[in-house]
mmCIF file of C-alpha atoms in Angstrom:
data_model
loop_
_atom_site.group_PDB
_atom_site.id
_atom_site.type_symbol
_atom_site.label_atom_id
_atom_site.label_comp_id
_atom_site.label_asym_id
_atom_site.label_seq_id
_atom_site.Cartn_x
_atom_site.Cartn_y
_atom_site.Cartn_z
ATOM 1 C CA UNK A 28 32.237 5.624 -60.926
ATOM 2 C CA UNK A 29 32.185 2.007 -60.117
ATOM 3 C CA UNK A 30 30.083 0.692 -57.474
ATOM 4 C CA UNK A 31 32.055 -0.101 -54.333
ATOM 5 C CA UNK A 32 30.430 -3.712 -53.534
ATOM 6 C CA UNK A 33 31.752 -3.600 -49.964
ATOM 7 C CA UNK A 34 29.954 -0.590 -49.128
ATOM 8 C CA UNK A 35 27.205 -2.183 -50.020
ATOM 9 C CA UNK A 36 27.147 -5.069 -47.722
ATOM 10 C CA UNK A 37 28.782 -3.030 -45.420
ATOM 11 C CA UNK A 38 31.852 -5.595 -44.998
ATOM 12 C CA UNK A 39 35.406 -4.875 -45.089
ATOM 13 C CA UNK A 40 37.951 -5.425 -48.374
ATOM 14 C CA UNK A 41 39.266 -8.327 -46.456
ATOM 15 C CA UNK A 42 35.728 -9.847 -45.174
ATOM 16 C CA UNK A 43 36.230 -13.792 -45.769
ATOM 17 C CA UNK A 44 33.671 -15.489 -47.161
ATOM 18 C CA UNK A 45 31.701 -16.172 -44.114
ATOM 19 C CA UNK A 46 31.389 -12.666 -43.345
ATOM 20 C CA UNK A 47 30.202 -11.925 -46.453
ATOM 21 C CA UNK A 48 27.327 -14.478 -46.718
ATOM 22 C CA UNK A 49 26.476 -13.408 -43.255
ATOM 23 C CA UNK A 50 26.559 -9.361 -44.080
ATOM 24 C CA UNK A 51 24.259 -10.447 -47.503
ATOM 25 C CA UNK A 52 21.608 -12.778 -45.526
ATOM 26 C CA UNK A 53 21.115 -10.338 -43.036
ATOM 27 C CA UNK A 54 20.313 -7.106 -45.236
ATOM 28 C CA UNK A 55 18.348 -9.962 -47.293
ATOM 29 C CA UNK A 56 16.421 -10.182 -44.522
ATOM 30 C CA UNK A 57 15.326 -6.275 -44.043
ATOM 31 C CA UNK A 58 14.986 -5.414 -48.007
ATOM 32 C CA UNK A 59 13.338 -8.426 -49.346
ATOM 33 C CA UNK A 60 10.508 -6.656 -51.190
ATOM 34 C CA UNK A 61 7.778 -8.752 -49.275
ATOM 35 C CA UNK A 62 8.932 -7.384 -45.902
ATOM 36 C CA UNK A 63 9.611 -3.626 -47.145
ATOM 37 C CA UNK A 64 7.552 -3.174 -50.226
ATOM 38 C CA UNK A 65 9.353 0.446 -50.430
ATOM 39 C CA UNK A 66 10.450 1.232 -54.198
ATOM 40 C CA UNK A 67 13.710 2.614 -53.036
ATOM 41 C CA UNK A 68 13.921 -0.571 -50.501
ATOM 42 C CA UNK A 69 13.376 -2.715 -54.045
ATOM 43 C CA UNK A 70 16.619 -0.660 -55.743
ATOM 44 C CA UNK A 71 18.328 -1.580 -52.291
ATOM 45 C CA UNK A 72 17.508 -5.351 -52.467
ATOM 46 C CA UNK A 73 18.875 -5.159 -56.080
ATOM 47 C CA UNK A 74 22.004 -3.875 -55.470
ATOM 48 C CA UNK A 75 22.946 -5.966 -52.273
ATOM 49 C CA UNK A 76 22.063 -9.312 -55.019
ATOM 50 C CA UNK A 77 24.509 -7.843 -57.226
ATOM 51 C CA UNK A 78 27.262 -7.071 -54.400
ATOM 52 C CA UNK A 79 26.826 -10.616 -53.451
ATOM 53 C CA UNK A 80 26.470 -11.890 -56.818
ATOM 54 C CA UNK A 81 30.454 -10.834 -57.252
ATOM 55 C CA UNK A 82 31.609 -11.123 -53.915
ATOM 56 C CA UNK A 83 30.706 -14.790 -53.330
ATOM 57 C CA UNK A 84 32.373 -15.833 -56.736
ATOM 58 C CA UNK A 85 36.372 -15.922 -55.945
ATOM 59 C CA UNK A 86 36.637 -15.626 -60.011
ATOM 60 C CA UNK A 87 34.280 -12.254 -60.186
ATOM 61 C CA UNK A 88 35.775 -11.155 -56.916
ATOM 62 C CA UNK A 89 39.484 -11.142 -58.361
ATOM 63 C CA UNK A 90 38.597 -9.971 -61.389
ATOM 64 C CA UNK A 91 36.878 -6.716 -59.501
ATOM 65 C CA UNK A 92 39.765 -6.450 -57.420
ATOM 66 C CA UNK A 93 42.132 -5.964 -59.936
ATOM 67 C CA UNK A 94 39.679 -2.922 -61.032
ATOM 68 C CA UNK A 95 38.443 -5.093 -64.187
ATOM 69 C CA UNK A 96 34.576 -5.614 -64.798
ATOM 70 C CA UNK A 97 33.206 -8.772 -62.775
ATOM 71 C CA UNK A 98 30.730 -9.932 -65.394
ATOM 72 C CA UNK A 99 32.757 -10.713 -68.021
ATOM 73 C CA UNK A 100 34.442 -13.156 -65.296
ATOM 74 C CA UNK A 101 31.365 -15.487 -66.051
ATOM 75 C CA UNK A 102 30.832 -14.936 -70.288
ATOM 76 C CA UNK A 103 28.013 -11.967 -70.020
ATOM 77 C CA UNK A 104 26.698 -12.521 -66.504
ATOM 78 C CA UNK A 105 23.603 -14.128 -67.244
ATOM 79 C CA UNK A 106 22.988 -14.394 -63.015
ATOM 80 C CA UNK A 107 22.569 -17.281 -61.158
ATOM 81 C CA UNK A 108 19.888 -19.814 -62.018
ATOM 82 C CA UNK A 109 18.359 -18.210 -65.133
ATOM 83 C CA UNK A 110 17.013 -15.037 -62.430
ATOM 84 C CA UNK A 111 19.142 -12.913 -64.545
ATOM 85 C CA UNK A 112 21.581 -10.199 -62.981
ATOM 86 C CA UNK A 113 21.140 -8.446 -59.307
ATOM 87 C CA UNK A 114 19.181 -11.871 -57.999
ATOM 88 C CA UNK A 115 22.406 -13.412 -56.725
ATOM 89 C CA UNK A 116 22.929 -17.307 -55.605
ATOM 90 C CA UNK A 117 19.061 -17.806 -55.261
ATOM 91 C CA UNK A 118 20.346 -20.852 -52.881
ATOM 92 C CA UNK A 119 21.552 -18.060 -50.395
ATOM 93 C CA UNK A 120 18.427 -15.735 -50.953
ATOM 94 C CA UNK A 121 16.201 -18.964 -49.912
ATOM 95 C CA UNK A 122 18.589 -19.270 -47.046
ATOM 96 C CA UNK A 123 18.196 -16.063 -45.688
ATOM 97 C CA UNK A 124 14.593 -16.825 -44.965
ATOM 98 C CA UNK A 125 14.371 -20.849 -44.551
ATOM 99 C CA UNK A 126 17.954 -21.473 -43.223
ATOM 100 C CA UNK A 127 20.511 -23.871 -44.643
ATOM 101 C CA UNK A 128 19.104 -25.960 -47.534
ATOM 102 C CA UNK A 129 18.699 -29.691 -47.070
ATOM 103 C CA UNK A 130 20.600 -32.383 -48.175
ATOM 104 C CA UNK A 131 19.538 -33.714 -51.382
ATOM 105 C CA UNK A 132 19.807 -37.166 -52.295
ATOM 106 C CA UNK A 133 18.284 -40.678 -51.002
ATOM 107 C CA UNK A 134 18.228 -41.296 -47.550
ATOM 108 C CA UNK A 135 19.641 -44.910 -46.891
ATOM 109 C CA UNK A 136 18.365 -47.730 -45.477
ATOM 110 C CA UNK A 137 21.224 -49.288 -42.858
ATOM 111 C CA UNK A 138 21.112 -46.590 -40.050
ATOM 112 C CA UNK A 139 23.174 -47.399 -36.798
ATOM 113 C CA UNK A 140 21.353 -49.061 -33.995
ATOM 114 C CA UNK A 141 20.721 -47.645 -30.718
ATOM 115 C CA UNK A 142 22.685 -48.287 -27.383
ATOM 116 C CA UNK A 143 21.520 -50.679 -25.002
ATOM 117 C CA UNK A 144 21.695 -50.816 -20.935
ATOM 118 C CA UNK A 145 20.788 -53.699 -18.554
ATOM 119 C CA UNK A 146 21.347 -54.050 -14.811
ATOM 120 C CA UNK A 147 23.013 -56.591 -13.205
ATOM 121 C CA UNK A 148 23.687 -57.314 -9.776
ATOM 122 C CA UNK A 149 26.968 -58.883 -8.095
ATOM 123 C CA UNK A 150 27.931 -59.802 -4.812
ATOM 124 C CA UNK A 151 29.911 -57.144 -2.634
ATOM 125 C CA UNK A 152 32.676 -60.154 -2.868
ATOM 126 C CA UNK A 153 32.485 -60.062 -6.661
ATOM 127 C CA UNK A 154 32.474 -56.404 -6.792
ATOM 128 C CA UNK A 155 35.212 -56.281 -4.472
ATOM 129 C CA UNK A 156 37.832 -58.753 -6.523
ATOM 130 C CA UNK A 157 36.156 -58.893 -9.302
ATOM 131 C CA UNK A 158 34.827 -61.478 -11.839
ATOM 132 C CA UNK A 159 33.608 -62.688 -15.108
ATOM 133 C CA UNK A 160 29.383 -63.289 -15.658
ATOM 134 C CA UNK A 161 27.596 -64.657 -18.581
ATOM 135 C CA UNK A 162 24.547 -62.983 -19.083
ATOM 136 C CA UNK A 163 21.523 -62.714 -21.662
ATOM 137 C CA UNK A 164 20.082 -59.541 -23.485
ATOM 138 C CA UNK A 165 17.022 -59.442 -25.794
ATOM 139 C CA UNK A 166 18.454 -57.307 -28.561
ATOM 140 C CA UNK A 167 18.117 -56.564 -32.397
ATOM 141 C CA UNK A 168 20.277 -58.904 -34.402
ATOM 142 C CA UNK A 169 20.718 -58.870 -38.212
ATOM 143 C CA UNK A 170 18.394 -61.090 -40.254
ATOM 144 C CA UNK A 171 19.588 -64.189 -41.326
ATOM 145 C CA UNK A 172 16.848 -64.955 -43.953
ATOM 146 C CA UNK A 173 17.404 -62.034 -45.937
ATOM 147 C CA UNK A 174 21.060 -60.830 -44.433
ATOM 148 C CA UNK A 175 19.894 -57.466 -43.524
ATOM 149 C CA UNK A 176 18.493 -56.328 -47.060
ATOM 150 C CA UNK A 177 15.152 -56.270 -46.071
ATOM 151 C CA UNK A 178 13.956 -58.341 -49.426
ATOM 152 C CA UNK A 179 12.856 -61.628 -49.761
ATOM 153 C CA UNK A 180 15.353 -64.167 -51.038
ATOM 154 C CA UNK A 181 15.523 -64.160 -54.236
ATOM 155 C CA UNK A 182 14.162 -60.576 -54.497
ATOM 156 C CA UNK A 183 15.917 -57.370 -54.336
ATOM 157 C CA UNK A 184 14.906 -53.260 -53.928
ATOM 158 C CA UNK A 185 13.757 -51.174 -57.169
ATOM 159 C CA UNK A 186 14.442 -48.187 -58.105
ATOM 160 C CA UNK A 187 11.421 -45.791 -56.987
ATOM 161 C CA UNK A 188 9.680 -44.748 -60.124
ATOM 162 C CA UNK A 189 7.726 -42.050 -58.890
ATOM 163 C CA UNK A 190 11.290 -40.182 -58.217
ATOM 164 C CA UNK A 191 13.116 -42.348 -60.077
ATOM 165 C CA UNK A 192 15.941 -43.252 -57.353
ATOM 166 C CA UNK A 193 16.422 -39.748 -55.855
ATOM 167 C CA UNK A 194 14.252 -39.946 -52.613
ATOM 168 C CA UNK A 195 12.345 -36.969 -53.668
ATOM 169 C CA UNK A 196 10.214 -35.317 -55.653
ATOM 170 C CA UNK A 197 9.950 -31.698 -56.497
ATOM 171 C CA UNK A 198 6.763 -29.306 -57.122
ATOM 172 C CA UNK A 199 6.814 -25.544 -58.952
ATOM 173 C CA UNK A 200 5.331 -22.809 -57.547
ATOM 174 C CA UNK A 201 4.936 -18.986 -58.411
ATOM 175 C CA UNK A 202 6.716 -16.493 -56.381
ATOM 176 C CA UNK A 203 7.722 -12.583 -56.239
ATOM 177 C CA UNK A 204 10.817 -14.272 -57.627
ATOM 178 C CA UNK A 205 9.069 -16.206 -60.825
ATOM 179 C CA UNK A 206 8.676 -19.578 -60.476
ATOM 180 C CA UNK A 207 10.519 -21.753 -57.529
ATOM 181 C CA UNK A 208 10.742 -25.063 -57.624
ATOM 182 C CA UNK A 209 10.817 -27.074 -54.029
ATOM 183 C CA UNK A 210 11.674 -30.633 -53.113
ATOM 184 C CA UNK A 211 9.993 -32.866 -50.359
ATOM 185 C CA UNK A 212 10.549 -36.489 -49.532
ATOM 186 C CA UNK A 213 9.079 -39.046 -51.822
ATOM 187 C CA UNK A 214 5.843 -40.157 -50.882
ATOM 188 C CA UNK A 215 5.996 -43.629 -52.656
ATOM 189 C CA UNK A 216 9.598 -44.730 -51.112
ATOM 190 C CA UNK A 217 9.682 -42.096 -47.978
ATOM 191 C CA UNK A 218 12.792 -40.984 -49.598
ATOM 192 C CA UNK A 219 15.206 -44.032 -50.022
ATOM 193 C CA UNK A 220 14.788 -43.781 -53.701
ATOM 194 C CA UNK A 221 14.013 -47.754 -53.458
ATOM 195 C CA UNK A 222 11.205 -49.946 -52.627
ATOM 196 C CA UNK A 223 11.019 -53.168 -51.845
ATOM 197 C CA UNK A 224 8.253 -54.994 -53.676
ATOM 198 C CA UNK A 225 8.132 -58.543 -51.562
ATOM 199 C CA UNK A 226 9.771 -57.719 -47.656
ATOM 200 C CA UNK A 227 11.750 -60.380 -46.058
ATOM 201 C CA UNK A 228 8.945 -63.036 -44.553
ATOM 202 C CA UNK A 229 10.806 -62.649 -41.218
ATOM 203 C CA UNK A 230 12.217 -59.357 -40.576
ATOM 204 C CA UNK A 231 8.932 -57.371 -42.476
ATOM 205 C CA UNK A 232 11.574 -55.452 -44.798
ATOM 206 C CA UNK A 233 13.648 -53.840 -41.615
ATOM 207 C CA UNK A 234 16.219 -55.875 -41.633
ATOM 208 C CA UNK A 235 16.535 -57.242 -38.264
ATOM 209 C CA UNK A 236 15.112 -59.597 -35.402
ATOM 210 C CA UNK A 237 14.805 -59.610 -31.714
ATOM 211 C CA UNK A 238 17.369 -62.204 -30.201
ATOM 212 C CA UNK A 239 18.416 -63.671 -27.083
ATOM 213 C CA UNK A 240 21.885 -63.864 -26.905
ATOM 214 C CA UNK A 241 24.512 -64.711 -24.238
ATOM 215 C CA UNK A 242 27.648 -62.476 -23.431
ATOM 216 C CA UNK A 243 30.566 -63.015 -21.169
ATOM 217 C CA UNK A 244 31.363 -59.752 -19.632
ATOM 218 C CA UNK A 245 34.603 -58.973 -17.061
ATOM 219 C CA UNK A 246 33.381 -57.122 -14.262
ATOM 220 C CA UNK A 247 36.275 -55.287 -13.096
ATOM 221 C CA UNK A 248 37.577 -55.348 -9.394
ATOM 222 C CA UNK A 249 36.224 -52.054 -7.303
ATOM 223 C CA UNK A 250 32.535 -51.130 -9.191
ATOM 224 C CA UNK A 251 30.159 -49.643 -7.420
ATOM 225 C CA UNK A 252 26.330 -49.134 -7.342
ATOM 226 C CA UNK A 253 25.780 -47.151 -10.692
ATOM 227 C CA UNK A 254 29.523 -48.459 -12.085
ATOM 228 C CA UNK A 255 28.442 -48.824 -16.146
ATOM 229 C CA UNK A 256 30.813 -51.273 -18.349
ATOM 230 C CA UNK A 257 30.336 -50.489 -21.760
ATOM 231 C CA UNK A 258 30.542 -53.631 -24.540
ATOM 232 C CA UNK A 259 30.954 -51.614 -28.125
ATOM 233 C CA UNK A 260 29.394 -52.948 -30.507
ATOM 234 C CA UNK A 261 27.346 -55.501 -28.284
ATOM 235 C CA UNK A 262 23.891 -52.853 -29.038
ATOM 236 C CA UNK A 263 20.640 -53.087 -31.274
ATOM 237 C CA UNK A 264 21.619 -53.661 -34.904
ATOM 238 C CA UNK A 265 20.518 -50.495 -37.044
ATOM 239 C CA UNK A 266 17.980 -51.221 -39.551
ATOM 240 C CA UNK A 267 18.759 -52.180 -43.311
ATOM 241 C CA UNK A 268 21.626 -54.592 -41.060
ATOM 242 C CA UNK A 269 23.339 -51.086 -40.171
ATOM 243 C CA UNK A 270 26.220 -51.007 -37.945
ATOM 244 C CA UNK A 271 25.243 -52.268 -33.681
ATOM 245 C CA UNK A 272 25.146 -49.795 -30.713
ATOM 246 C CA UNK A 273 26.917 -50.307 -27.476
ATOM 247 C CA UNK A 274 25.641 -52.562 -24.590
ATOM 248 C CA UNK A 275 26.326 -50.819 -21.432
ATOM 249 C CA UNK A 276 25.949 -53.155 -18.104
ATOM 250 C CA UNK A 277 24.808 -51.327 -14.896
ATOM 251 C CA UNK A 278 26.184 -52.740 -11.852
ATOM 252 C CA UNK A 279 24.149 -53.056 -8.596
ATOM 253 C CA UNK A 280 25.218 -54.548 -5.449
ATOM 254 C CA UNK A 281 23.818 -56.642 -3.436
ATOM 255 C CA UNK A 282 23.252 -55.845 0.599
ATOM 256 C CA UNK A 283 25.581 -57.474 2.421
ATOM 257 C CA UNK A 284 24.618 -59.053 5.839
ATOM 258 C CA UNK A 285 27.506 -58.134 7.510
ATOM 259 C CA UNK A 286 29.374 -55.143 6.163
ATOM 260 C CA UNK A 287 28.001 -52.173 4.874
ATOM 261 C CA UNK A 288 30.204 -50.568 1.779
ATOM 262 C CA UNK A 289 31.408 -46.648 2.540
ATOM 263 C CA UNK A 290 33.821 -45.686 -0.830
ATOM 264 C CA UNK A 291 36.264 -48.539 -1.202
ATOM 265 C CA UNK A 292 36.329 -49.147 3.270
ATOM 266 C CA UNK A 293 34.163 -51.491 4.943
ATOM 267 C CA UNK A 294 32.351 -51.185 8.435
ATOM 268 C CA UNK A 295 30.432 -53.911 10.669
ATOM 269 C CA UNK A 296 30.271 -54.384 14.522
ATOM 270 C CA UNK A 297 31.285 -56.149 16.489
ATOM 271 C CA UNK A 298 29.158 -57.116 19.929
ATOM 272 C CA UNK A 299 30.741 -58.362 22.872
ATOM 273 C CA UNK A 300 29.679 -58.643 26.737
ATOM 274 C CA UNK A 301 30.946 -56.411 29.730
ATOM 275 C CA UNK A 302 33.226 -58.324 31.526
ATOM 276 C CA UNK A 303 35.477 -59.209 27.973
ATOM 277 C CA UNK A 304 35.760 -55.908 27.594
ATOM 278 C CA UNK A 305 37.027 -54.815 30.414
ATOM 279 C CA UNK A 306 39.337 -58.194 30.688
ATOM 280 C CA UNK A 307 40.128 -57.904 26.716
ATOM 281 C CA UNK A 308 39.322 -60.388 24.344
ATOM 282 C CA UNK A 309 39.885 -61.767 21.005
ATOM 283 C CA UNK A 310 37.039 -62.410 18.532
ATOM 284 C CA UNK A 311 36.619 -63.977 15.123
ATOM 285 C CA UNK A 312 35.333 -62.670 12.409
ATOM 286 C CA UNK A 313 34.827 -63.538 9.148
ATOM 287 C CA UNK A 314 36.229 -61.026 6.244
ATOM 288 C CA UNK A 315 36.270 -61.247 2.597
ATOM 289 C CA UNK A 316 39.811 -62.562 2.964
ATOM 290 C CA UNK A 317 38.698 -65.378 5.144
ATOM 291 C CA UNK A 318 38.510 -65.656 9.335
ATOM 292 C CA UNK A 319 40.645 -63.361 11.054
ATOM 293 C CA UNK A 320 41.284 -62.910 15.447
ATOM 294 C CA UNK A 321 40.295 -59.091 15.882
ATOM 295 C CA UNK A 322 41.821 -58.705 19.167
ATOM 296 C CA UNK A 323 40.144 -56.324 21.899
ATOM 297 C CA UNK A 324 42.535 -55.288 24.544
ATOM 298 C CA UNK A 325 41.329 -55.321 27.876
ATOM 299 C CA UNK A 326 39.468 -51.684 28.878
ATOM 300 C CA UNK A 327 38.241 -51.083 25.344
ATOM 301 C CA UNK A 328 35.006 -48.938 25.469
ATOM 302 C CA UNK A 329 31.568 -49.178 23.818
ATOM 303 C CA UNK A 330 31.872 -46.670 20.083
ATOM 304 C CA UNK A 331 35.283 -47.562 19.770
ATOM 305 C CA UNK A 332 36.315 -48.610 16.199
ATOM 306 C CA UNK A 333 39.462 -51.047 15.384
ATOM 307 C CA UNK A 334 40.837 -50.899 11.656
ATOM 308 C CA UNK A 335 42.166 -53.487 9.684
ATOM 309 C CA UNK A 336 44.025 -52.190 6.835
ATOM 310 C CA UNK A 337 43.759 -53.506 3.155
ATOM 311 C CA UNK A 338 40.713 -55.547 3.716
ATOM 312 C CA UNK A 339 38.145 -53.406 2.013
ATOM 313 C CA UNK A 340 37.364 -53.446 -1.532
ATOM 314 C CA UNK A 341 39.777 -52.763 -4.233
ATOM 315 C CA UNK A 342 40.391 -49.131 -6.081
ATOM 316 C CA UNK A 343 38.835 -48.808 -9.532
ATOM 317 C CA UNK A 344 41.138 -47.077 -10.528
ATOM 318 C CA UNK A 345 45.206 -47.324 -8.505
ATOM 319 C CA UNK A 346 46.495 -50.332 -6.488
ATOM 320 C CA UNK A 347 45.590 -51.242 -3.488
ATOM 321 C CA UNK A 348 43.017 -51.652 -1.275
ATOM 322 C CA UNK A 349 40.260 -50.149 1.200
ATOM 323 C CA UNK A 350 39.992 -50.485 4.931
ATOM 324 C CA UNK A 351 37.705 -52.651 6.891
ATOM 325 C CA UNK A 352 36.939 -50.640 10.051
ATOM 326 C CA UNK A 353 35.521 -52.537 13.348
ATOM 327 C CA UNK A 354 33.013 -51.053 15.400
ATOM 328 C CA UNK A 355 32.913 -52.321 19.164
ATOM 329 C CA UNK A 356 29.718 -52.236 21.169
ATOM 330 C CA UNK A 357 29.937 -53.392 24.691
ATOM 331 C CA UNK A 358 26.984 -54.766 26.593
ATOM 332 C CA UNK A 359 25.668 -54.552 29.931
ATOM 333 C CA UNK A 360 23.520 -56.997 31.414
ATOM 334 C CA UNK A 361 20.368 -55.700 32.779
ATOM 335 C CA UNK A 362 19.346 -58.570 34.879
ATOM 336 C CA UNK A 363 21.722 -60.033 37.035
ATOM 337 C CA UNK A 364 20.791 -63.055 39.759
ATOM 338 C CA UNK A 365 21.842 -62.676 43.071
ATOM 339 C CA UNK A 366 25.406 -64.202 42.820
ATOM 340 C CA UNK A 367 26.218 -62.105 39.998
ATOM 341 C CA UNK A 368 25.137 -59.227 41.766
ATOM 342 C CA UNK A 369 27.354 -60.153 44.649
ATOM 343 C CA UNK A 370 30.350 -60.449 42.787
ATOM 344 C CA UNK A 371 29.737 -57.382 41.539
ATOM 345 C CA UNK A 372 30.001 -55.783 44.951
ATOM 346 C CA UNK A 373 32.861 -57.550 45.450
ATOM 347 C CA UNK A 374 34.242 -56.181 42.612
ATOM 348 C CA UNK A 375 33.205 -52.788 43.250
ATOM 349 C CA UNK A 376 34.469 -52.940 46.805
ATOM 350 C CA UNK A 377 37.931 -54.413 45.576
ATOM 351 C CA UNK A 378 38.220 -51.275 43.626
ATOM 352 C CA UNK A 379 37.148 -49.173 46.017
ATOM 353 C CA UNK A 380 34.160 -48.111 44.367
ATOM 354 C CA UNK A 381 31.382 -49.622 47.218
ATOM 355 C CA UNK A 382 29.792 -46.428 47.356
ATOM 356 C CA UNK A 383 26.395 -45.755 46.287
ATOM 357 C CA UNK A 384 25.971 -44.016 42.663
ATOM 358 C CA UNK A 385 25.537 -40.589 43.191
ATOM 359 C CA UNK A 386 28.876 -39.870 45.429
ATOM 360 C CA UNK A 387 31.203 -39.836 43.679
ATOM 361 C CA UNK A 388 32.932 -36.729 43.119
ATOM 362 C CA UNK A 389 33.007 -34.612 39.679
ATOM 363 C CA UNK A 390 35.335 -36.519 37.198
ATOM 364 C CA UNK A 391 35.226 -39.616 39.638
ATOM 365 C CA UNK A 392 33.823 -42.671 37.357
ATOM 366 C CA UNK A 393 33.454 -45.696 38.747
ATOM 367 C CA UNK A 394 32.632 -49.403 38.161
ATOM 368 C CA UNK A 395 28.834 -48.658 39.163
ATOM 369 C CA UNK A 396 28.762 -44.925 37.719
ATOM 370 C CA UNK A 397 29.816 -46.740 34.217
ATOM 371 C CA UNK A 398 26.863 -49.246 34.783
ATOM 372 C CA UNK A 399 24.550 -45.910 35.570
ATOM 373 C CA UNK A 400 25.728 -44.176 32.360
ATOM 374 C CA UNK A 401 25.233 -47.967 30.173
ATOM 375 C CA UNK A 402 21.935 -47.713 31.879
ATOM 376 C CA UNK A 403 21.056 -44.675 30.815
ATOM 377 C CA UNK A 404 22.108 -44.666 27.331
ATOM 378 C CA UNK A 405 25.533 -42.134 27.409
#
């Protein structure tokens, strides 16, 4: 009776090949004879090699689903590698253990560069409208002696002759398995497969130099503290000349000495004496849009806050604008000469409110009661 390969690695008739190379690695794992040097263990390992030895070949695997014999798919079945039948793809057996093999071939030369970030400050005027600054980054540019090849003029690379151009060499070694032959970079050329005999002069063979350079970049209306702007392209240049990073620019704003930024609204205050409060007022003030009158109607409290809509900053993102949100504090002289004093009384005794703090009656709040409170701090 035919061996039923499924069985073996325990997979259904309709396992895909994932499954399958999963199922094998896995009982790989538990038989190989160095981890279970069982005999029967041994037969086991043998027959999972030769399970996967058909069912990872599409051509074997048709050919033993059809019922017809799976070596004959291949002229004889000589096994994978020269390890002769029941050893399997000895690329997948190495897998098992070491993980997925590594990619053969040179390495190259012209990697990408790496991003950049510097921090730049604006104005909250410049972050509120926005504008355009030049500015100047120290960055990795491509060579211009040897345009990024890392030789001298007139020189070029050679081919590594220790691995003769493919970035690594390879050693032989005895194993359970016979002997395995394994691959590590090339000392000589570190694995580019080239070296160069006489380096660039200015660059020392990478390629690149450090550069000032200026850059115009649009700061948009509405950043914020932390706001990045990113310039593609604008970066470190890889080495070998390889393709530039990105430049990001990270905005900071400066401290106003006026208005203090909440969001996209504005706050400041706003300081004006007793008497135009209570008779009202109208005060200028200077905004990012240029002096306005912020009128203060007569009776207007110390705390309270007068807004003045779309004079904040701009929205990132949307139209429109931010608030810009007045804060009224009212003071109360604390030394008053004798004539003021007296026309205070007056005052007080035009109002009806002559009588000594401290008589008033609950909820009753007059002119000197209100001076008490200012006093006092409430």
């Amino acid at each position: 009776m035919a061996t039923d390969y499924y069985a073996v690695l325990g997979v259904r008739r309709d396992a895909s090949q994932d499954e399958i190379k999963k199922a094998f690695r896995r009982l790989a794992r538990e038989l190989h004879p160095d981890v279970n040097p069982d005999p029967k263990t041994q037969e086991r390992f043998k027959e999972i090699n030769a399970a996967y030895e058909v069912l990872s070949d599409p051509q074997k695997k048709q050919v033993y689903d059809l019922g017809g014999d799976p070596l004959s798919a291949s002229g004889g079945g000589g096994g994978a590698g020269g390890f002769g039948a029941g050893f399997g793809n000895f690329s997948d057996i190495m897998d098992a253990f070491f993980g997925q093999a590594s990619q053969r071939g040179p390495r190259s030369r012209t990697r990408r560069g790496q991003d950049a970030m510097i921090r730049l400050e604006v104005t909250l005027d410049e972050a509120a409208f926005g504008t355009t600054k030049e500015i100047q980054v120290d960055t990795a540019v491509v060579c211009t002696t040897c345009s990024g090849e890392g030789a001298a003029p007139g020189t070029s690379a050679q081919t590594c002759d220790m691995c003769r151009g493919r970035g690594e060499v390879s050693q032989v070694t005895r194993s359970f398995l016979g002997q395995v032959m394994t691959s590590r970079p090339c000392p000589q050329c570190q694995g580019f497969g080239t070296v160069v005999p006489t380096p660039c002069p200015e660059c020392a063979g990478d390629g690149r130099v450090r550069s000032r350079r200026t850059l115009t970049v649009k700061i948009p209306a509405g950043v914020d503290n932390g706001t990045r702007i990113q310039l593609a392209g604008e970066g470190e240049v890889g080495p070998g000349g390889g393709p530039a990073g990105d430049l990001y620019v990270e905005i900071h704003e400066k401290p106003h000495t006026v208005f203090q930024r909440r969001g996209d609204d504005l706050h400041c205050t706003v300081t004006i004496p007793m008497t135009a409060a209570a008779l009202g007022t109208k005060v200028p003030l200077e905004t990012l849009d240029g002096i306005e009158e912020i009128d203060i109607r007569p009776g207007t409290q110390s705390g309270q806050s007068i807004p003045l809509h779309q004079r904040g900053v701009t929205h990132l993102r949307g139209g429109g604008r931010g608030d810009l949100i007045v804060h009224v504090e009212v003071i109360t002289p604390n030394k008053l000469d004798p004539q003021q004093e007296d026309l205070l009384r007056q005052l007080a005794k035009l109002r009806g409110e002559e009588r000594p703090m401290g008589e008033f009656k609950p909820g009753q709040q007059g002119l000197f009661s209100r001076l008490k409170d200012a006093f006092n701090g409430r």
